[in-house]
């Protein structure tokens, strides 16, 4: 007995069994166990891959495929059942032969496949003859979507004169169709507008340069790219994108002057820095590539300058040095313009510069007189008589008519009382003798005025140096208070002296000291010249007596080294003091005073003693005051008071 016969027998027995429900349940359970035990190890469904084409309209249904169990004897005993996604609503199955149909239009882009389950049931036993099986119905794509440029419109920039083949940009289109099935989503790119300057790679959408282009000719291009699906076959869809391509500037053009010759003029009165005129060069480039600098070439660069107006790119011609109509009336200036930033790639085409000529005429103006010098230095000896010549100033009218000039000294200064000027010839003379010791220099201002146009006035400074004349004899610089002790000995230095001279000496002063002629036989004192502009006074005997002579008057002759040399006699007063050898200025000064009043030595001592007592009493409370009092009396310390 084979398996098919046994299985049919069991199913028949189950269907005709007239027993209670409990027994039927038990029988069904046993039957399922039996089916599980006796089913074949390897059975299965038989079908081909199932596909349903999208966008097809079922009228009323479209065949998809057929499911078939290998147990199906095509005798109508098996019933096919379909469950899962879209079962009954989108897909149906013929329960007798297992054919599947689609009853609704499908859209692959919304749902690309459906997962369903199939089951084969014995119509008599209502039992499955196959395990439930899962299968997939794929929705087959059709070309129902147009390509789209999602990133458009496109804008790209590329430098002008870029070489052929340079990549500009890339455009990309998308297609909603299935890229893995057929050619619906396979795109090809083509150029609709933009030849012959650009090209596009068919498969990648990369736009490239097809030729070199000059921005100065045209700086913007509108390129239209088409994307077509189905690899361009019949029934294909297409879309276009617009690409705006701008050419950026490079410095490939040299500046050019608008004119080959410019004419300008400037007044000879114009101050330095005056704007004379403007020149203009044009550059087809833009931005910093059009920036330029202007220069003046040749000798004229000392007289004129040119600067760049960075906003207008004009060259502004300026006066660098004052011009003179009478000296030079016309200038031919060579101006040059050069690009500020130069692209070395284009230097082979020639220098990025240009030149032009600027003709500048100097306009005549009524100018004030011009002195032969801005500053005059003159000399005159001091003491020269009134009317002595100091010097001459000269000025002339620089204009062609050469107007006469009138001279004068600026008023409002005391110097006008010392000097006068001839208004016709500019001769300066003194009005009184000058003293160098009062003022060694005099500064005056002289004006020159055109007689035909008094408004044209010029000034010059005159510095007058008063030259020294040895007109002052040397003398003592101060009064010397000289004392000699009664008990002194011969050869003792009692005084150092020096001299001064109001005159100015180029080589420096040098004084000589000696006794005057009338004192050459003096046996009391001698003079020793130290050869350093000082001298020493020495005693020439031992001891002096106040009773015999209180004071001596010693005439000293001082000689300078001027031309001619001058001498003076200066008297040195020497007072005899009641002392041994060391001179005490205080005692000597007051002693001489008292002695001259006729007081004796005893009286002088008594007076001094009273003074000292008063000082001591006053200073007991303040020792510092005592010390100061002692010093004021010429004592070494306060203890000397009682010695």
Coordinates of C-alpha atoms in Angstrom, one line a residue:
X1 CA 0.0 0.0 0.0
X2 CA 1.5 3.3 -1.0
X3 CA 1.3 6.6 0.9
X4 CA -1.4 8.2 -1.3
X5 CA -3.8 5.3 -0.7
X6 CA -3.3 5.3 3.1
X7 CA -3.8 9.0 3.4
X8 CA -7.1 8.9 1.4
X9 CA -8.4 6.1 3.6
X10 CA -7.7 7.9 6.8
X11 CA -9.3 11.1 5.6
X12 CA -12.4 9.2 4.5
X13 CA -12.8 7.5 7.9
X14 CA -12.6 10.8 9.7
X15 CA -15.3 12.4 7.6
X16 CA -17.9 9.5 8.1
X17 CA -17.3 8.9 11.8
X18 CA -20.7 9.1 13.6
X19 CA -19.6 9.8 17.1
X20 CA -20.1 12.4 19.8
X21 CA -18.2 15.7 19.6
X22 CA -15.8 14.5 22.3
X23 CA -15.0 11.5 20.3
X24 CA -14.7 13.6 17.1
X25 CA -12.2 15.9 18.8
X26 CA -10.2 12.9 19.9
X27 CA -10.4 11.5 16.5
X28 CA -9.3 14.8 14.9
X29 CA -6.4 15.0 17.3
X30 CA -5.3 11.5 16.5
X31 CA -5.6 12.3 12.8
X32 CA -3.4 15.4 13.1
X33 CA -0.9 13.3 14.9
X34 CA -1.2 10.7 12.2
X35 CA -0.8 13.3 9.5
X36 CA 2.2 14.7 11.2
X37 CA 3.7 11.3 11.5
X38 CA 3.0 10.2 8.0
X39 CA 3.7 13.4 6.0
X40 CA 6.5 13.4 3.7
X41 CA 9.8 14.8 4.7
X42 CA 10.2 16.7 1.4
X43 CA 7.2 18.3 -0.2
X44 CA 6.8 21.9 -1.5
X45 CA 5.2 24.5 -3.6
X46 CA 5.9 24.8 -7.2
X47 CA 6.0 28.3 -8.7
X48 CA 8.0 30.7 -10.8
X49 CA 9.1 34.1 -9.5
X50 CA 6.1 36.3 -9.4
X51 CA 6.0 39.9 -10.8
X52 CA 3.3 42.4 -11.3
X53 CA 3.9 45.4 -13.5
X54 CA 3.1 48.8 -12.0
X55 CA 0.7 51.3 -13.6
X56 CA -1.3 48.7 -15.5
X57 CA -5.0 49.0 -15.3
X58 CA -6.7 45.6 -14.5
X59 CA -9.8 45.0 -16.7
X60 CA -11.0 43.5 -14.4
X61 CA -7.9 41.5 -13.5
X62 CA -4.4 40.8 -14.7
X63 CA -2.6 37.5 -14.4
X64 CA 0.5 37.5 -12.2
X65 CA 1.5 33.9 -11.9
X66 CA 0.4 30.5 -10.5
X67 CA 1.0 28.6 -7.3
X68 CA 0.9 24.9 -7.4
X69 CA 1.4 22.1 -4.9
X70 CA 3.2 19.0 -6.1
X71 CA 0.3 17.1 -4.5
X72 CA -2.2 18.7 -6.8
X73 CA -3.6 16.0 -9.2
X74 CA -5.7 18.6 -11.0
X75 CA -8.8 16.7 -9.9
X76 CA -10.3 19.6 -8.0
X77 CA -9.7 18.2 -4.6
X78 CA -7.3 20.9 -3.5
X79 CA -8.3 24.4 -2.6
X80 CA -5.8 27.3 -2.7
X81 CA -6.0 30.0 -0.1
X82 CA -4.1 33.4 -0.2
X83 CA -3.4 35.6 2.8
X84 CA -1.0 38.5 3.6
X85 CA -0.4 42.0 2.2
X86 CA -3.1 43.0 -0.3
X87 CA -4.7 39.6 -0.3
X88 CA -8.3 39.9 -1.4
X89 CA -8.0 43.7 -2.0
X90 CA -5.1 43.9 -4.4
X91 CA -4.4 40.3 -5.3
X92 CA -6.8 37.3 -5.7
X93 CA -6.2 33.6 -6.3
X94 CA -8.2 31.0 -8.2
X95 CA -8.8 28.5 -5.5
X96 CA -8.9 25.6 -8.0
X97 CA -5.8 26.1 -10.1
X98 CA -3.7 28.6 -7.9
X99 CA -3.5 31.3 -10.4
X100 CA -2.9 34.8 -8.9
X101 CA -4.3 38.0 -10.3
X102 CA -3.9 41.7 -9.5
X103 CA -7.1 43.6 -9.4
X104 CA -5.7 47.2 -8.6
X105 CA -3.2 49.5 -10.3
X106 CA 0.2 49.3 -8.6
X107 CA 2.8 51.9 -8.0
X108 CA 6.3 50.6 -7.5
X109 CA 7.5 53.9 -6.1
X110 CA 5.0 53.6 -3.2
X111 CA 5.4 49.9 -2.6
X112 CA 8.0 47.8 -4.5
X113 CA 6.9 44.4 -3.3
X114 CA 4.2 42.5 -1.3
X115 CA 4.7 39.6 1.1
X116 CA 1.9 36.9 0.9
X117 CA 1.2 33.4 2.3
X118 CA -0.3 30.5 0.4
X119 CA -2.0 27.4 1.7
X120 CA -3.4 24.3 -0.1
X121 CA -6.4 22.5 1.7
X122 CA -8.1 19.3 0.9
X123 CA -11.7 20.1 0.0
X124 CA -13.0 17.0 1.6
X125 CA -11.1 16.9 4.9
X126 CA -10.5 20.7 5.1
X127 CA -7.0 19.8 6.2
X128 CA -3.9 21.4 4.8
X129 CA -2.0 19.2 2.5
X130 CA 1.0 21.5 2.4
X131 CA 2.6 23.7 5.2
X132 CA 1.7 27.4 4.7
X133 CA 4.3 29.0 2.6
X134 CA 5.4 32.7 2.3
X135 CA 6.2 34.3 -1.0
X136 CA 6.8 37.7 -2.5
X137 CA 5.3 39.4 -5.5
X138 CA 7.6 42.1 -6.8
X139 CA 6.2 45.2 -8.5
X140 CA 8.0 45.5 -11.8
X141 CA 9.0 49.1 -12.7
X142 CA 7.9 51.0 -15.8
X143 CA 9.2 54.4 -16.9
X144 CA 6.7 56.6 -15.2
X145 CA 8.9 59.2 -13.6
X146 CA 10.7 62.1 -15.3
X147 CA 14.3 63.0 -14.2
X148 CA 14.6 65.9 -11.8
X149 CA 17.4 68.4 -11.0
X150 CA 16.9 68.9 -7.3
X151 CA 19.8 71.3 -6.8
X152 CA 19.1 73.7 -9.7
X153 CA 19.3 76.4 -10.8
X154 CA 23.1 76.2 -10.8
X155 CA 25.6 79.0 -10.6
X156 CA 29.3 78.4 -11.2
X157 CA 32.4 80.7 -11.5
X158 CA 35.6 79.9 -13.3
X159 CA 38.6 82.2 -14.1
X160 CA 38.6 83.6 -17.6
X161 CA 41.1 82.1 -20.1
X162 CA 41.0 78.8 -18.4
X163 CA 42.3 76.0 -20.7
X164 CA 40.1 73.7 -22.7
X165 CA 38.9 70.8 -20.7
X166 CA 38.8 72.6 -17.3
X167 CA 36.0 71.3 -15.1
X168 CA 33.4 74.0 -14.4
X169 CA 30.8 72.3 -12.2
X170 CA 28.7 69.1 -12.1
X171 CA 24.9 68.8 -12.4
X172 CA 23.1 65.8 -11.1
X173 CA 19.5 64.6 -11.9
X174 CA 17.5 61.9 -10.1
X175 CA 14.9 59.5 -11.4
X176 CA 12.2 58.0 -9.2
X177 CA 12.2 54.7 -11.3
X178 CA 14.0 51.5 -10.3
X179 CA 17.7 51.8 -11.1
X180 CA 18.1 48.1 -10.8
X181 CA 15.6 47.1 -13.4
X182 CA 15.7 48.1 -17.0
X183 CA 16.8 51.5 -18.3
X184 CA 14.0 53.6 -16.7
X185 CA 16.5 55.3 -14.3
X186 CA 19.6 55.3 -16.5
X187 CA 20.3 58.9 -17.4
X188 CA 22.2 60.6 -20.1
X189 CA 23.2 64.3 -20.0
X190 CA 23.5 66.5 -23.1
X191 CA 24.0 70.1 -23.8
X192 CA 21.0 72.0 -25.1
X193 CA 22.5 75.5 -25.0
X194 CA 26.1 76.5 -24.5
X195 CA 28.0 75.4 -27.5
X196 CA 30.7 75.9 -28.6
X197 CA 32.1 77.2 -25.3
X198 CA 31.1 74.3 -23.0
X199 CA 30.5 70.5 -23.1
X200 CA 29.0 68.0 -20.7
X201 CA 30.0 64.4 -20.0
X202 CA 27.0 62.2 -20.8
X203 CA 27.2 59.9 -17.9
X204 CA 28.6 62.1 -15.1
X205 CA 27.0 65.5 -15.8
X206 CA 30.4 67.3 -15.5
X207 CA 30.5 70.5 -17.5
X208 CA 33.8 71.4 -19.0
X209 CA 35.3 74.3 -20.9
X210 CA 35.5 73.7 -24.7
X211 CA 37.5 76.8 -25.5
X212 CA 39.3 79.7 -23.8
X213 CA 37.0 82.7 -23.1
X214 CA 37.8 86.3 -22.3
X215 CA 35.8 88.0 -19.6
X216 CA 36.3 91.4 -21.2
X217 CA 34.4 90.0 -24.2
X218 CA 31.6 88.3 -22.2
X219 CA 31.5 87.6 -18.6
X220 CA 28.4 85.5 -18.1
X221 CA 27.0 82.5 -20.0
X222 CA 23.7 80.7 -19.7
X223 CA 24.0 76.9 -20.2
X224 CA 21.1 74.5 -20.5
X225 CA 21.7 70.8 -19.6
X226 CA 19.2 68.0 -20.4
X227 CA 19.0 64.8 -18.5
X228 CA 17.1 61.9 -20.4
X229 CA 16.3 58.5 -19.0
X230 CA 15.9 55.2 -20.8
X231 CA 19.4 55.9 -22.1
X232 CA 17.8 58.1 -24.7
X233 CA 15.6 55.3 -26.1
X234 CA 12.1 55.8 -27.4
X235 CA 9.5 56.7 -24.7
X236 CA 12.2 58.3 -22.6
X237 CA 11.5 61.2 -20.2
X238 CA 13.7 64.3 -19.9
X239 CA 14.3 67.3 -17.8
X240 CA 16.5 70.4 -18.1
X241 CA 18.6 72.5 -15.8
X242 CA 19.9 76.0 -16.2
X243 CA 23.5 76.7 -15.3
X244 CA 24.7 80.3 -15.0
X245 CA 28.5 80.4 -15.5
X246 CA 30.4 83.5 -14.6
X247 CA 33.9 84.3 -15.7
X248 CA 36.0 85.7 -12.9
X249 CA 38.7 88.3 -13.8
X250 CA 42.4 87.7 -14.1
X251 CA 45.0 90.4 -14.7
X252 CA 45.4 89.8 -18.5
X253 CA 45.1 93.4 -19.6
X254 CA 47.6 96.2 -19.3
X255 CA 46.5 99.8 -18.4
X256 CA 46.3 102.3 -21.2
X257 CA 46.3 106.1 -21.0
X258 CA 43.2 107.7 -22.5
X259 CA 45.3 110.3 -24.2
X260 CA 48.8 110.3 -25.7
X261 CA 49.3 113.9 -24.7
X262 CA 48.0 116.0 -21.9
X263 CA 48.2 119.8 -21.4
X264 CA 48.3 121.5 -18.0
X265 CA 49.4 124.8 -16.5
X266 CA 50.6 126.1 -13.1
X267 CA 51.2 129.5 -11.8
X268 CA 54.7 130.3 -10.6
X269 CA 53.1 131.5 -7.3
X270 CA 51.6 128.1 -6.7
X271 CA 52.9 126.6 -3.4
X272 CA 54.4 123.1 -3.2
X273 CA 51.6 120.5 -3.1
X274 CA 49.3 122.3 -5.5
X275 CA 47.2 120.0 -7.7
X276 CA 48.1 120.8 -11.4
X277 CA 45.8 118.3 -13.2
X278 CA 44.8 114.7 -13.6
X279 CA 45.6 111.9 -16.0
X280 CA 43.6 108.7 -16.5
X281 CA 44.5 105.2 -17.6
X282 CA 41.9 102.5 -18.3
X283 CA 42.2 98.9 -17.5
X284 CA 39.7 96.3 -18.8
X285 CA 40.2 94.2 -15.7
X286 CA 38.3 94.8 -12.5
X287 CA 39.0 94.9 -8.8
X288 CA 42.6 94.7 -7.7
X289 CA 43.6 93.5 -11.2
X290 CA 42.7 97.0 -12.4
X291 CA 44.6 98.8 -9.5
X292 CA 47.5 100.9 -10.8
X293 CA 50.3 103.2 -9.7
X294 CA 51.5 106.3 -11.5
X295 CA 55.1 107.6 -11.7
X296 CA 57.0 110.6 -13.1
X297 CA 60.1 109.6 -15.1
X298 CA 63.2 111.6 -15.8
X299 CA 64.5 114.9 -14.5
X300 CA 60.9 116.3 -14.1
X301 CA 60.5 114.0 -11.1
X302 CA 62.3 116.6 -9.0
X303 CA 59.7 119.3 -9.8
X304 CA 56.5 117.3 -10.2
X305 CA 55.0 114.3 -8.5
X306 CA 52.0 112.1 -9.3
X307 CA 49.8 110.0 -6.9
X308 CA 47.0 107.5 -7.4
X309 CA 43.4 108.1 -6.4
X310 CA 42.5 104.6 -5.3
X311 CA 38.8 105.2 -5.8
X312 CA 38.8 106.7 -9.3
X313 CA 42.2 105.2 -10.4
X314 CA 43.2 108.7 -11.6
X315 CA 46.7 110.0 -11.5
X316 CA 46.9 113.4 -9.7
X317 CA 49.8 115.6 -10.8
X318 CA 51.2 117.7 -8.0
X319 CA 53.8 120.4 -7.7
X320 CA 56.8 119.1 -5.8
X321 CA 59.0 122.1 -6.2
X322 CA 58.3 125.8 -6.8
X323 CA 58.6 126.8 -10.5
X324 CA 59.8 130.1 -11.9
X325 CA 58.4 131.6 -15.0
X326 CA 61.5 133.6 -15.7
X327 CA 63.8 130.5 -15.4
X328 CA 61.7 127.9 -17.3
X329 CA 58.3 128.4 -18.9
X330 CA 57.5 124.9 -20.2
X331 CA 58.0 121.3 -18.9
X332 CA 57.6 118.1 -20.9
X333 CA 56.8 115.5 -18.3
X334 CA 56.8 111.7 -19.0
X335 CA 54.2 109.9 -16.9
X336 CA 54.0 106.1 -16.5
X337 CA 51.3 103.9 -15.3
X338 CA 51.9 100.3 -14.0
X339 CA 49.5 97.6 -12.8
X340 CA 49.9 97.3 -9.0
X341 CA 49.5 93.5 -9.1
X342 CA 51.0 91.7 -12.1
X343 CA 50.1 88.1 -13.2
X344 CA 53.5 86.7 -14.4
X345 CA 51.7 84.3 -16.7
X346 CA 51.0 87.1 -19.1
X347 CA 54.3 88.9 -18.9
X348 CA 55.2 87.2 -22.2
X349 CA 52.6 89.4 -23.9
X350 CA 54.5 92.5 -22.9
X351 CA 55.0 94.8 -19.9
X352 CA 51.9 95.8 -18.0
X353 CA 52.5 99.5 -18.2
X354 CA 51.9 102.5 -20.5
X355 CA 53.4 106.0 -20.8
X356 CA 52.1 109.4 -21.8
X357 CA 53.5 113.0 -22.1
X358 CA 52.2 115.8 -20.0
X359 CA 53.0 119.3 -21.2
X360 CA 53.0 121.8 -18.3
X361 CA 53.1 125.6 -18.9
X362 CA 54.3 127.9 -16.2
X363 CA 52.1 131.0 -15.9
X364 CA 53.7 134.3 -15.1
X365 CA 52.7 136.1 -11.9
X366 CA 53.7 139.4 -10.3
X367 CA 56.2 138.2 -7.7
X368 CA 57.6 140.2 -4.8
X369 CA 61.2 141.3 -4.9
X370 CA 63.8 138.6 -4.3
X371 CA 66.8 139.2 -2.0
X372 CA 70.1 137.8 -3.1
X373 CA 70.1 136.0 0.3
X374 CA 67.5 135.1 2.8
X375 CA 69.9 135.9 5.6
X376 CA 72.8 138.4 5.7
X377 CA 75.7 138.4 8.2
X378 CA 77.6 141.6 8.5
X379 CA 80.4 142.9 10.8
X380 CA 81.4 146.3 12.3
X381 CA 84.0 147.2 14.8
X382 CA 82.7 148.6 18.1
X383 CA 83.1 152.2 18.7
X384 CA 82.9 153.0 14.9
X385 CA 81.7 156.6 14.4
X386 CA 78.1 157.3 13.3
X387 CA 77.5 156.8 9.6
X388 CA 80.0 153.9 9.3
X389 CA 79.2 151.4 6.6
X390 CA 77.9 148.1 7.9
X391 CA 77.0 146.3 4.7
X392 CA 74.6 146.2 1.7
X393 CA 71.5 144.1 1.0
X394 CA 70.3 143.6 -2.6
X395 CA 66.9 142.6 -3.9
X396 CA 65.4 142.7 -7.4
X397 CA 62.1 142.2 -9.1
X398 CA 62.1 138.8 -10.7
X399 CA 59.4 139.8 -13.2
X400 CA 60.2 140.9 -16.7
X401 CA 59.3 144.5 -16.1
X402 CA 62.0 144.6 -13.3
X403 CA 60.3 147.2 -11.1
X404 CA 62.6 149.3 -8.9
X405 CA 62.8 148.3 -5.3
X406 CA 62.6 150.5 -2.1
X407 CA 64.4 149.3 1.1
X408 CA 63.5 149.9 4.7
X409 CA 64.1 148.6 8.2
X410 CA 61.1 147.2 9.9
X411 CA 59.8 149.7 12.4
X412 CA 58.9 149.1 16.0
X413 CA 62.3 148.1 17.2
X414 CA 65.0 150.1 19.1
X415 CA 67.5 148.8 16.5
X416 CA 66.1 151.4 14.1
X417 CA 67.8 154.0 16.3
X418 CA 71.2 152.2 15.8
X419 CA 71.1 151.6 12.1
X420 CA 69.7 153.2 8.9
X421 CA 69.3 152.0 5.4
X422 CA 69.5 153.8 2.0
X423 CA 66.0 153.1 0.5
X424 CA 67.4 153.1 -3.0
X425 CA 70.6 151.0 -2.8
X426 CA 70.2 149.0 0.4
X427 CA 73.3 150.4 2.1
X428 CA 73.2 149.9 5.9
X429 CA 75.1 152.4 8.2
X430 CA 75.3 153.1 11.9
X431 CA 73.6 156.0 13.5
X432 CA 75.7 155.9 16.7
X433 CA 78.8 154.1 17.9
X434 CA 78.2 150.5 19.1
X435 CA 79.5 148.9 22.2
X436 CA 80.2 145.2 22.0
X437 CA 80.1 144.9 25.8
X438 CA 76.5 146.0 25.7
X439 CA 75.4 143.8 22.8
X440 CA 77.7 141.7 20.6
X441 CA 75.0 140.9 18.0
X442 CA 72.2 142.9 16.5
X443 CA 69.4 141.3 14.4
X444 CA 67.4 143.6 12.1
X445 CA 64.7 142.8 9.4
X446 CA 64.9 144.6 6.1
X447 CA 62.0 144.8 3.6
X448 CA 62.1 145.3 -0.1
X449 CA 59.0 146.8 -1.8
X450 CA 58.2 147.1 -5.4
X451 CA 57.7 150.8 -6.2
X452 CA 55.0 150.0 -8.9
X453 CA 53.1 147.5 -6.7
X454 CA 53.6 148.3 -3.0
X455 CA 51.7 145.1 -2.1
X456 CA 54.6 143.0 -3.2
X457 CA 57.0 143.0 -0.3
X458 CA 59.8 140.7 0.7
X459 CA 61.8 140.4 3.9
X460 CA 65.4 139.4 4.8
X461 CA 67.1 139.0 8.1
X462 CA 70.4 140.9 8.7
X463 CA 72.6 139.6 11.6
X464 CA 75.2 142.3 12.6
X465 CA 78.2 141.2 14.7
X466 CA 79.9 143.9 16.7
X467 CA 83.6 143.1 16.5
X468 CA 85.6 143.6 19.7
X469 CA 88.1 146.5 20.1
X470 CA 90.4 146.4 23.1
X471 CA 88.9 149.5 24.7
X472 CA 88.7 148.2 28.3
X473 CA 91.7 147.9 30.5
X474 CA 91.9 145.0 33.0
X475 CA 90.9 145.6 36.6
X476 CA 90.5 143.9 39.9
X477 CA 87.4 141.7 39.9
X478 CA 86.4 142.9 43.4
X479 CA 87.5 145.0 46.4
X480 CA 90.3 143.2 48.3
X481 CA 90.3 143.6 52.1
X482 CA 93.9 142.9 52.9
X483 CA 95.5 142.8 56.4
X484 CA 99.1 142.4 57.6
X485 CA 100.0 141.5 61.2
X486 CA 102.3 143.7 63.1
X487 CA 104.5 140.8 64.0
X488 CA 104.8 139.3 60.5
X489 CA 108.0 138.3 58.9
X490 CA 109.5 139.1 55.5
X491 CA 108.3 137.0 52.5
X492 CA 104.9 136.1 54.0
X493 CA 101.9 135.9 51.5
X494 CA 99.2 138.2 52.6
X495 CA 96.9 138.3 49.5
X496 CA 96.2 136.6 46.1
X497 CA 94.8 138.8 43.4
X498 CA 93.4 138.3 39.9
X499 CA 91.9 140.5 37.1
X500 CA 89.0 140.7 34.7
X501 CA 88.5 142.4 31.3
X502 CA 85.3 143.3 29.7
X503 CA 86.8 142.9 26.2
X504 CA 86.5 139.7 24.3
X505 CA 89.7 137.9 23.5
X506 CA 89.9 135.3 20.7
X507 CA 92.9 133.7 22.2
X508 CA 91.8 134.1 25.7
X509 CA 92.9 136.7 28.3
X510 CA 96.4 136.8 29.7
X511 CA 97.2 139.3 32.4
X512 CA 100.6 140.5 33.7
X513 CA 100.9 141.9 37.3
X514 CA 103.6 144.2 38.6
X515 CA 104.2 147.2 40.9
X516 CA 103.4 150.5 39.4
X517 CA 106.3 152.7 38.5
X518 CA 105.9 155.0 41.5
X519 CA 106.1 152.0 43.9
X520 CA 109.1 150.2 42.4
X521 CA 111.2 151.4 45.3
X522 CA 108.7 150.2 47.9
X523 CA 110.5 148.3 50.6
X524 CA 107.4 147.0 52.4
X525 CA 105.7 144.8 49.8
X526 CA 106.5 142.9 46.6
X527 CA 104.3 141.4 43.8
X528 CA 104.9 138.0 42.3
X529 CA 103.2 137.2 38.9
X530 CA 102.0 133.5 38.9
X531 CA 101.7 133.5 35.1
X532 CA 98.1 132.1 35.4
X533 CA 96.3 135.4 35.5
X534 CA 96.9 135.6 39.3
X535 CA 99.5 137.2 41.5
X536 CA 100.6 137.1 45.1
X537 CA 101.3 140.0 47.4
X538 CA 104.2 139.3 49.8
X539 CA 105.8 141.2 52.8
X540 CA 109.2 142.6 52.1
X541 CA 110.3 143.3 55.7
X542 CA 109.8 142.0 59.3
X543 CA 107.2 143.7 61.5
X544 CA 104.9 146.6 61.1
X545 CA 103.7 149.2 63.6
X546 CA 100.2 150.7 63.7
X547 CA 101.4 153.7 65.5
X548 CA 103.8 154.4 62.7
X549 CA 101.4 153.6 59.8
X550 CA 97.9 152.0 60.0
X551 CA 97.4 151.5 56.2
X552 CA 99.5 151.1 53.0
X553 CA 98.3 151.9 49.5
X554 CA 100.0 149.6 47.0
X555 CA 99.6 150.6 43.3
X556 CA 99.6 147.5 41.1
X557 CA 99.9 147.6 37.3
X558 CA 97.8 145.1 35.3
X559 CA 98.6 144.6 31.5
X560 CA 96.3 142.6 29.1
X561 CA 97.2 140.9 25.8
X562 CA 94.8 142.9 23.5
X563 CA 95.7 144.8 20.4
X564 CA 96.9 147.3 21.3
X565 CA 97.6 146.2 25.0
X566 CA 95.9 148.2 27.7
X567 CA 97.1 148.7 31.3
X568 CA 95.5 149.9 34.4
X569 CA 96.7 150.8 37.9
X570 CA 94.6 149.3 40.7
X571 CA 95.3 150.2 44.3
X572 CA 95.4 147.6 47.0
X573 CA 94.8 148.9 50.5
X574 CA 96.7 147.0 53.2
X575 CA 95.8 147.5 56.8
X576 CA 98.1 146.7 59.7
X577 CA 96.5 144.5 62.3
X578 CA 97.3 143.9 66.0
X579 CA 98.1 140.2 65.6
X580 CA 101.2 137.9 65.6
X581 CA 101.2 136.0 62.3
X582 CA 97.7 134.6 61.8
X583 CA 95.2 137.2 60.7
X584 CA 91.7 137.2 62.3
X585 CA 89.5 139.1 60.0
X586 CA 87.0 140.0 62.7
X587 CA 89.5 141.4 65.1
X588 CA 91.4 143.1 62.4
X589 CA 88.4 144.7 60.9
X590 CA 87.0 146.0 64.2
X591 CA 90.4 146.8 65.5
X592 CA 91.1 149.0 62.5
X593 CA 87.8 150.7 63.0
X594 CA 88.4 151.4 66.6
X595 CA 91.9 152.5 66.0
X596 CA 90.7 154.9 63.4
X597 CA 88.3 156.3 66.0
X598 CA 91.2 157.1 68.3
X599 CA 90.6 154.3 70.9
X600 CA 93.5 152.8 72.7
X601 CA 94.2 149.1 72.9
X602 CA 93.0 148.9 76.4
X603 CA 89.7 150.5 75.5
X604 CA 89.3 148.2 72.5
X605 CA 89.9 145.2 74.8
X606 CA 87.3 146.5 77.3
X607 CA 84.7 147.0 74.5
X608 CA 85.3 143.6 73.1
X609 CA 85.1 142.0 76.6
X610 CA 81.7 143.6 77.1
X611 CA 80.5 142.4 73.8
X612 CA 81.6 138.9 74.6
X613 CA 79.9 138.9 78.1
X614 CA 76.6 139.9 76.5
X615 CA 76.9 137.2 73.9
X616 CA 77.8 134.6 76.5
X617 CA 74.8 135.5 78.8
X618 CA 72.5 135.5 75.9
X619 CA 73.7 132.1 74.7
X620 CA 73.7 130.2 78.0
X621 CA 70.2 128.9 77.3
X622 CA 71.1 128.1 73.7
X623 CA 74.6 126.5 73.3
X624 CA 74.1 126.5 69.6
X625 CA 73.7 130.3 69.7
X626 CA 76.9 130.5 71.6
X627 CA 78.7 128.5 69.0
X628 CA 77.3 130.7 66.3
X629 CA 78.4 133.8 68.2
X630 CA 81.9 132.5 68.5
X631 CA 82.1 131.8 64.8
X632 CA 80.7 135.3 64.1
X633 CA 83.6 136.7 66.1
X634 CA 86.1 134.7 64.1
X635 CA 86.9 132.2 66.8
X636 CA 87.5 128.5 66.2
X637 CA 85.1 127.3 68.9
X638 CA 83.1 128.6 71.8
X639 CA 85.9 127.8 74.3
X640 CA 88.1 130.4 72.7
X641 CA 86.0 133.1 74.3
X642 CA 87.5 132.4 77.6
X643 CA 91.1 131.9 76.4

